[in-house]
mmCIF file of C-alpha atoms in Angstrom:
data_model
loop_
_atom_site.group_PDB
_atom_site.id
_atom_site.type_symbol
_atom_site.label_atom_id
_atom_site.label_comp_id
_atom_site.label_asym_id
_atom_site.label_seq_id
_atom_site.Cartn_x
_atom_site.Cartn_y
_atom_site.Cartn_z
ATOM 1 C CA UNK A 1439 4.473 -94.458 -110.555
ATOM 2 C CA UNK A 1440 1.247 -96.132 -109.443
ATOM 3 C CA UNK A 1441 0.777 -98.458 -106.493
ATOM 4 C CA UNK A 1442 -2.138 -100.690 -105.566
ATOM 5 C CA UNK A 1443 -2.314 -101.652 -101.904
ATOM 6 C CA UNK A 1444 -4.699 -104.374 -100.766
ATOM 7 C CA UNK A 1445 -5.988 -105.084 -97.284
ATOM 8 C CA UNK A 1446 -8.641 -107.141 -95.539
ATOM 9 C CA UNK A 1447 -7.574 -110.732 -96.060
ATOM 10 C CA UNK A 1448 -7.385 -113.280 -93.283
ATOM 11 C CA UNK A 1449 -8.612 -116.557 -91.848
ATOM 12 C CA UNK A 1450 -12.366 -117.124 -91.698
ATOM 13 C CA UNK A 1451 -14.621 -120.086 -91.050
ATOM 14 C CA UNK A 1452 -16.847 -121.525 -93.780
ATOM 15 C CA UNK A 1453 -19.953 -119.404 -94.125
ATOM 16 C CA UNK A 1454 -18.162 -116.328 -92.872
ATOM 17 C CA UNK A 1455 -17.483 -112.992 -94.511
ATOM 18 C CA UNK A 1456 -14.559 -110.747 -95.355
ATOM 19 C CA UNK A 1457 -14.173 -107.388 -97.051
ATOM 20 C CA UNK A 1458 -11.154 -106.697 -99.217
ATOM 21 C CA UNK A 1459 -10.012 -103.205 -100.119
ATOM 22 C CA UNK A 1460 -7.581 -101.986 -102.745
ATOM 23 C CA UNK A 1461 -6.437 -98.385 -102.902
ATOM 24 C CA UNK A 1462 -4.585 -96.956 -105.878
ATOM 25 C CA UNK A 1463 -2.173 -94.069 -105.458
ATOM 26 C CA UNK A 1464 0.340 -92.171 -107.535
ATOM 27 C CA UNK A 1465 0.260 -90.062 -110.682
ATOM 28 C CA UNK A 1466 -3.248 -91.120 -111.693
ATOM 29 C CA UNK A 1467 -5.238 -89.259 -114.316
ATOM 30 C CA UNK A 1468 -8.031 -91.786 -114.581
ATOM 31 C CA UNK A 1469 -8.772 -95.397 -113.671
ATOM 32 C CA UNK A 1470 -10.710 -97.507 -116.137
ATOM 33 C CA UNK A 1471 -11.738 -101.003 -115.082
ATOM 34 C CA UNK A 1472 -10.770 -102.412 -111.697
ATOM 35 C CA UNK A 1473 -10.970 -106.015 -110.695
ATOM 36 C CA UNK A 1474 -10.106 -108.807 -108.328
ATOM 37 C CA UNK A 1475 -8.351 -112.003 -109.314
ATOM 38 C CA UNK A 1476 -7.364 -114.969 -107.210
ATOM 39 C CA UNK A 1477 -4.813 -117.740 -107.395
ATOM 40 C CA UNK A 1478 -5.009 -120.925 -105.385
ATOM 41 C CA UNK A 1479 -1.963 -123.207 -104.938
ATOM 42 C CA UNK A 1480 -1.297 -125.166 -108.092
ATOM 43 C CA UNK A 1481 -3.920 -123.295 -110.090
ATOM 44 C CA UNK A 1482 -3.915 -120.473 -112.599
ATOM 45 C CA UNK A 1483 -4.890 -116.964 -111.656
ATOM 46 C CA UNK A 1484 -8.571 -116.403 -112.394
ATOM 47 C CA UNK A 1485 -10.868 -113.414 -112.593
ATOM 48 C CA UNK A 1486 -13.217 -113.161 -109.614
ATOM 49 C CA UNK A 1487 -15.024 -109.881 -110.309
ATOM 50 C CA UNK A 1488 -14.553 -106.672 -112.261
ATOM 51 C CA UNK A 1489 -16.152 -103.245 -112.393
ATOM 52 C CA UNK A 1490 -15.749 -100.662 -115.127
ATOM 53 C CA UNK A 1491 -15.691 -96.896 -114.866
ATOM 54 C CA UNK A 1492 -19.445 -96.777 -115.422
ATOM 55 C CA UNK A 1493 -20.151 -99.146 -112.571
ATOM 56 C CA UNK A 1494 -21.025 -102.217 -114.635
ATOM 57 C CA UNK A 1495 -19.900 -105.431 -113.008
ATOM 58 C CA UNK A 1496 -19.205 -109.016 -113.945
ATOM 59 C CA UNK A 1497 -18.478 -112.035 -111.793
ATOM 60 C CA UNK A 1498 -17.095 -115.519 -112.090
ATOM 61 C CA UNK A 1499 -19.916 -118.056 -111.975
ATOM 62 C CA UNK A 1500 -18.421 -119.596 -108.841
ATOM 63 C CA UNK A 1501 -18.912 -116.395 -106.809
ATOM 64 C CA UNK A 1502 -22.161 -114.999 -108.213
ATOM 65 C CA UNK A 1503 -24.621 -114.235 -105.442
ATOM 66 C CA UNK A 1504 -21.916 -114.438 -102.769
ATOM 67 C CA UNK A 1505 -19.349 -111.765 -103.669
ATOM 68 C CA UNK A 1506 -19.974 -108.102 -104.435
ATOM 69 C CA UNK A 1507 -17.538 -105.714 -106.078
ATOM 70 C CA UNK A 1508 -17.841 -101.956 -105.680
ATOM 71 C CA UNK A 1509 -15.663 -98.904 -106.121
ATOM 72 C CA UNK A 1510 -15.206 -95.431 -104.702
ATOM 73 C CA UNK A 1511 -14.033 -93.391 -107.666
ATOM 74 C CA UNK A 1512 -13.121 -90.354 -105.577
ATOM 75 C CA UNK A 1513 -10.813 -92.481 -103.427
ATOM 76 C CA UNK A 1514 -9.469 -94.631 -106.300
ATOM 77 C CA UNK A 1515 -10.487 -97.641 -104.246
ATOM 78 C CA UNK A 1516 -12.161 -100.915 -105.127
ATOM 79 C CA UNK A 1517 -13.781 -103.277 -102.647
ATOM 80 C CA UNK A 1518 -14.748 -106.922 -102.685
ATOM 81 C CA UNK A 1519 -17.323 -108.147 -100.168
ATOM 82 C CA UNK A 1520 -17.010 -111.894 -99.728
ATOM 83 C CA UNK A 1521 -19.997 -113.619 -98.113
ATOM 84 C CA UNK A 1522 -20.896 -117.275 -97.570
ATOM 85 C CA UNK A 1523 -17.256 -118.207 -97.948
ATOM 86 C CA UNK A 1524 -16.316 -121.763 -98.855
ATOM 87 C CA UNK A 1525 -13.020 -123.629 -98.431
ATOM 88 C CA UNK A 1526 -12.593 -123.518 -102.212
ATOM 89 C CA UNK A 1527 -12.444 -119.714 -102.008
ATOM 90 C CA UNK A 1528 -9.055 -120.048 -100.300
ATOM 91 C CA UNK A 1529 -6.489 -118.243 -102.432
ATOM 92 C CA UNK A 1530 -4.310 -115.176 -102.738
ATOM 93 C CA UNK A 1531 -6.517 -112.354 -103.979
ATOM 94 C CA UNK A 1532 -4.979 -109.738 -106.269
ATOM 95 C CA UNK A 1533 -6.298 -106.323 -107.186
ATOM 96 C CA UNK A 1534 -5.941 -105.135 -110.781
ATOM 97 C CA UNK A 1535 -6.565 -101.757 -112.383
ATOM 98 C CA UNK A 1536 -6.225 -100.149 -115.782
ATOM 99 C CA UNK A 1537 -4.701 -96.778 -114.937
ATOM 100 C CA UNK A 1538 -4.156 -93.804 -117.198
ATOM 101 C CA UNK A 1539 -1.120 -91.689 -116.310
ATOM 102 C CA UNK A 1540 0.848 -89.147 -118.322
ATOM 103 C CA UNK A 1541 2.680 -92.128 -119.818
ATOM 104 C CA UNK A 1542 -0.537 -93.643 -121.103
ATOM 105 C CA UNK A 1543 -2.710 -96.608 -120.120
ATOM 106 C CA UNK A 1544 -1.059 -99.402 -118.157
ATOM 107 C CA UNK A 1545 -2.168 -102.417 -116.175
ATOM 108 C CA UNK A 1546 -1.213 -102.502 -112.500
ATOM 109 C CA UNK A 1547 -1.381 -105.245 -109.858
ATOM 110 C CA UNK A 1548 -1.412 -105.250 -106.103
ATOM 111 C CA UNK A 1549 0.846 -107.443 -104.009
ATOM 112 C CA UNK A 1550 -1.931 -109.866 -103.069
ATOM 113 C CA UNK A 1551 -3.758 -110.657 -99.858
ATOM 114 C CA UNK A 1552 -4.305 -114.160 -98.498
ATOM 115 C CA UNK A 1553 -7.829 -115.399 -97.864
ATOM 116 C CA UNK A 1554 -8.076 -118.711 -96.032
ATOM 117 C CA UNK A 1555 -11.431 -120.384 -95.403
ATOM 118 C CA UNK A 1556 -11.116 -123.176 -92.896
ATOM 119 C CA UNK A 1557 -12.735 -124.528 -89.766
#
């Protein structure tokens, strides 16, 4: 069994910053790509940023230059640094990881963490 646990969400003013963390635990042999998605009320879940096992990253156009994804492979943890936050960044942010266990490769999701950008 694998669990992803997110932390770091909260309420921040426009222009502010937050750092999200997501730690994976369980019977993990290897983690491939890790990523962050978000879902705002009434909208579909969208990819925010992803990082593969080699460290290559990709970002949604709406967050390029403001958000930075990174990972600590030894700790099975992925981070998302959110800078210059805008009200439109308000959403529930979900961590995702492709995890290899003895049962094979499976996709796992965290429970989500709320980010609210408001004055």
